[in-house]
Amino acid sequence: MPELLLELGCEELPATAVKRAYTDLQANVEAALKGANVTFHRAHEPIGTPRRLIVHLADVASTQPESEKESRGPALEAAFDAAGAPSKALEGFCRGQGVDPSQVDKRDGYVWVTKKVIGRPTAELLTEILPEAIKGLNFDKTMRWGSGRMRFARPIRWILATFDGAVVGFEVEGVASGTQSRGHRFYAPESFEVATYDALLTELMKRKVEPNPAEREKTIREVASIVASGKPQFSDALVDENVYLTEWPTPIEGSFDAAFLNLPEPALITAMAKH
């Protein structure tokens, strides 16, 4: 069954906003699909970096299921005259529903019409669902850019959106969706084309972007311990901040004038962690 891929690319988000943003984006998409009765499977958890939020769903139904819709019409006393013939009110209601007056049900003091509703193609639904999911993201601080009116944490620069390998067409704040993503801002800034989740992850790694926060954390903890002359002092908060500050963490050991070591150790640790 088809897969859905969404990558929202933007200027560097604040480190504290990244995880909540990609988690909320996934939740928004899933909630809309469930509301439309479109089934899917969450094959992977959402992931992201300061420059991209990535959502993936597998086994997405290609169409909505057929459903039934009940509509209530006028009260029985207003729907029929004394001889039992349809009134003008009933005839008008039936015209609006596209049925004959003989097809209505009578219950609970009213007339009712039950119609079958043909499901819409999921690809069509997604052109409405995805932009609303993006616009529905909330941040502690937002901004506007250019001449637009939309508020977001940082300017949106690209949108990769595909369903079953084809583009889901829509636009958010002048940015049209497509099949283009981008690599690391400095190592590989050129755009490239992909249509599937696995291809996106493969191509990002080739371009020095590790999209998985868990892998970035692993690199920070393991490689920093290798390159450091001493034993790194990691706090979870400090590591977490650095996980969401970079797309390609590369621990290095720096140095500074030994005279600065005359400061109290807690002041040194605090200053280096903060800056």
XYZ file of C-alpha atoms in Angstrom:
275
model
C 0.000 0.000 0.000
C 1.146 3.595 -0.558
C 3.453 5.510 1.765
C 3.187 9.151 2.749
C 6.328 11.268 3.104
C 6.429 14.848 4.341
C 9.566 16.888 4.973
C 9.154 20.509 6.013
C 12.364 22.460 5.464
C 13.037 25.795 7.137
C 15.668 28.079 8.582
C 17.279 26.744 11.759
C 14.633 26.236 14.428
C 15.471 26.910 18.084
C 16.828 23.722 19.642
C 14.014 23.635 22.186
C 11.368 23.701 19.437
C 12.498 20.894 17.127
C 11.268 17.759 18.906
C 7.883 19.221 19.768
C 7.475 20.492 16.206
C 8.033 17.171 14.429
C 5.983 15.324 17.049
C 3.080 17.765 16.646
C 3.333 17.664 12.845
C 2.974 13.880 12.876
C 0.067 14.122 15.330
C -1.705 16.696 13.138
C -1.406 14.529 10.024
C -2.523 11.368 11.811
C -5.498 13.088 13.439
C -6.708 14.418 10.087
C -6.389 11.020 8.408
C -8.269 9.338 11.246
C -10.958 12.011 11.000
C -11.312 11.169 7.308
C -11.435 7.409 8.105
C -8.247 6.782 6.134
C -6.267 3.895 7.593
C -2.465 3.919 7.895
C 0.453 2.391 9.780
C 3.121 4.342 11.643
C 6.187 2.493 10.408
C 8.638 5.034 11.846
C 8.534 7.667 14.535
C 8.786 11.265 13.342
C 12.319 12.674 13.246
C 13.958 16.007 12.574
C 16.841 18.424 12.735
C 17.012 22.208 13.166
C 16.326 22.546 9.415
C 13.760 19.822 8.735
C 10.748 18.027 10.223
C 10.108 14.571 8.751
C 6.879 12.567 8.922
C 6.363 9.120 7.381
C 3.339 6.822 7.287
C 3.137 3.416 5.610
C 0.249 1.340 4.282
C -1.950 4.395 3.797
C -5.320 3.535 2.243
C -5.601 4.919 -1.286
C -9.203 6.056 -0.785
C -11.683 6.819 1.958
C -14.142 4.019 2.633
C -17.711 4.446 1.479
C -19.930 5.792 4.239
C -23.525 6.691 4.979
C -24.808 10.133 5.859
C -28.116 10.813 7.555
C -29.881 14.146 7.075
C -32.915 15.237 9.057
C -35.734 16.985 7.209
C -38.885 18.770 8.324
C -41.163 17.513 11.080
C -43.776 14.981 9.980
C -46.657 17.418 10.449
C -44.922 19.885 8.119
C -43.758 17.240 5.636
C -47.176 15.970 4.586
C -50.588 17.533 4.104
C -53.851 16.185 5.499
C -54.154 13.738 2.618
C -50.614 12.398 3.180
C -49.159 14.046 0.092
C -45.654 15.591 0.272
C -45.681 19.252 1.265
C -43.678 21.988 -0.409
C -41.270 21.835 2.540
C -40.637 18.114 1.990
C -40.274 18.519 -1.746
C -37.701 21.280 -1.251
C -35.758 19.166 1.251
C -35.751 16.184 -1.107
C -34.563 18.287 -4.047
C -31.641 19.466 -1.928
C -30.784 15.875 -1.049
C -31.275 14.591 -4.588
C -33.876 11.987 -3.631
C -37.547 11.361 -4.272
C -40.023 12.032 -1.412
C -40.939 8.344 -1.485
C -37.423 7.484 -0.299
C -37.551 9.284 3.044
C -37.770 7.517 6.399
C -40.228 8.567 9.083
C -39.051 8.351 12.688
C -38.768 10.366 15.853
C -41.298 12.857 14.535
C -39.203 13.839 11.474
C -38.370 12.693 7.981
C -34.849 11.404 7.328
C -32.735 10.718 4.261
C -29.834 8.267 4.297
C -27.352 8.568 1.447
C -24.198 6.674 0.575
C -21.122 8.874 0.358
C -18.381 7.740 -2.029
C -14.927 8.040 -0.480
C -12.499 10.588 -1.925
C -9.017 9.580 -3.119
C -6.464 9.972 -0.338
C -4.134 11.878 -2.654
C -6.859 14.478 -3.051
C -7.502 14.659 0.695
C -3.810 15.156 1.409
C -3.719 18.367 -0.622
C -5.952 19.775 2.127
C -4.654 17.830 5.139
C -0.918 18.507 4.812
C -0.961 22.327 4.540
C -3.396 22.516 7.462
C -1.154 20.211 9.511
C 1.768 22.578 8.882
C -0.221 25.713 9.633
C -1.513 24.085 12.809
C 1.935 23.925 14.439
C 2.363 26.085 17.542
C 5.587 27.612 18.860
C 6.452 29.643 21.942
C 7.756 32.433 19.715
C 6.806 33.074 16.095
C 7.697 35.476 13.297
C 6.565 36.676 9.883
C 8.892 37.021 6.915
C 8.766 38.731 3.554
C 5.334 40.074 2.712
C 3.464 37.061 4.111
C 1.050 36.997 7.015
C 1.674 33.483 8.307
C 3.426 33.170 11.660
C 5.947 30.365 12.189
C 9.051 29.802 14.286
C 11.342 30.372 11.280
C 10.860 30.972 7.527
C 9.770 27.904 5.532
C 12.146 27.190 2.632
C 11.010 23.914 1.030
C 8.305 21.257 1.306
C 8.837 17.667 0.185
C 5.460 15.909 0.020
C 4.787 12.623 -1.785
C 2.110 9.941 -1.675
C 2.776 6.648 -3.402
C 5.802 8.274 -5.037
C 3.831 11.151 -6.581
C 3.836 14.789 -5.481
C 1.045 15.944 -3.184
C 0.460 19.402 -4.598
C -0.204 22.371 -2.323
C 1.361 25.653 -1.245
C 2.186 27.207 2.115
C 3.181 30.870 2.291
C 4.309 30.912 -1.332
C 6.360 27.699 -1.032
C 5.075 24.958 -3.351
C 5.421 21.302 -2.427
C 7.511 19.003 -4.593
C 10.105 16.230 -4.490
C 13.105 18.389 -3.588
C 15.069 18.262 -0.353
C 18.387 19.835 0.624
C 21.582 18.612 2.216
C 23.713 20.167 4.941
C 23.761 23.953 4.706
C 27.574 24.154 4.250
C 28.752 20.668 3.242
C 26.098 19.963 0.580
C 23.629 22.834 0.179
C 22.373 21.860 -3.284
C 18.841 20.572 -3.775
C 18.216 16.943 -4.716
C 15.147 14.923 -5.693
C 13.624 11.967 -3.840
C 10.166 10.426 -3.605
C 10.374 7.829 -0.832
C 11.301 7.764 2.848
C 14.198 5.316 2.492
C 15.658 7.283 -0.400
C 15.413 10.521 1.587
C 17.330 9.096 4.548
C 19.987 7.591 2.267
C 20.520 10.796 0.316
C 20.608 12.943 3.449
C 23.356 10.792 4.959
C 25.363 11.169 1.744
C 25.049 14.925 2.213
C 26.159 15.013 5.849
C 22.720 15.204 7.439
C 21.901 12.704 10.167
C 18.101 13.022 10.370
C 17.666 10.725 13.372
C 18.071 12.534 16.737
C 18.945 9.267 18.487
C 21.896 8.730 16.142
C 23.097 12.311 16.616
C 23.028 11.837 20.376
C 24.980 8.594 20.044
C 27.652 10.341 17.975
C 27.967 13.214 20.456
C 28.350 10.953 23.474
C 30.645 8.346 21.912
C 32.934 10.482 19.765
C 33.325 13.258 22.342
C 34.568 10.651 24.802
C 37.107 9.444 22.230
C 38.537 12.817 21.193
C 38.663 14.361 24.683
C 41.940 14.208 26.615
C 39.989 13.949 29.831
C 36.516 12.728 30.681
C 33.702 14.849 29.228
C 31.133 16.122 31.700
C 27.794 15.464 30.040
C 24.480 16.613 31.389
C 21.391 15.298 29.639
C 20.151 18.834 29.040
C 23.457 19.876 27.420
C 23.557 16.814 25.166
C 19.904 17.253 24.212
C 20.499 20.882 23.271
C 23.405 19.945 21.008
C 21.402 17.128 19.399
C 18.941 19.734 18.152
C 21.524 22.401 17.276
C 23.239 20.436 14.527
C 22.534 18.126 11.593
C 25.977 16.520 11.499
C 27.622 16.560 14.958
C 31.421 16.375 14.855
C 33.005 16.505 18.336
C 36.396 18.213 18.521
C 38.672 19.143 21.408
C 39.509 22.819 21.750
C 41.928 24.723 23.946
C 42.287 28.146 25.535
C 44.786 30.119 27.598
C 45.525 28.195 30.793
C 45.273 31.464 32.732
C 41.499 31.162 32.464
C 41.676 28.058 34.663
C 42.224 30.355 37.641
C 38.452 30.841 37.663
C 36.440 28.616 40.018
C 35.649 25.282 38.378
C 31.836 25.700 38.578
C 32.151 29.016 36.730
C 34.257 27.412 33.995
C 31.829 24.507 33.545
C 28.777 26.779 33.518
C 30.289 29.223 31.010
C 31.427 26.507 28.609
C 28.098 24.699 28.766
C 26.176 27.908 28.172
C 28.319 29.149 25.278
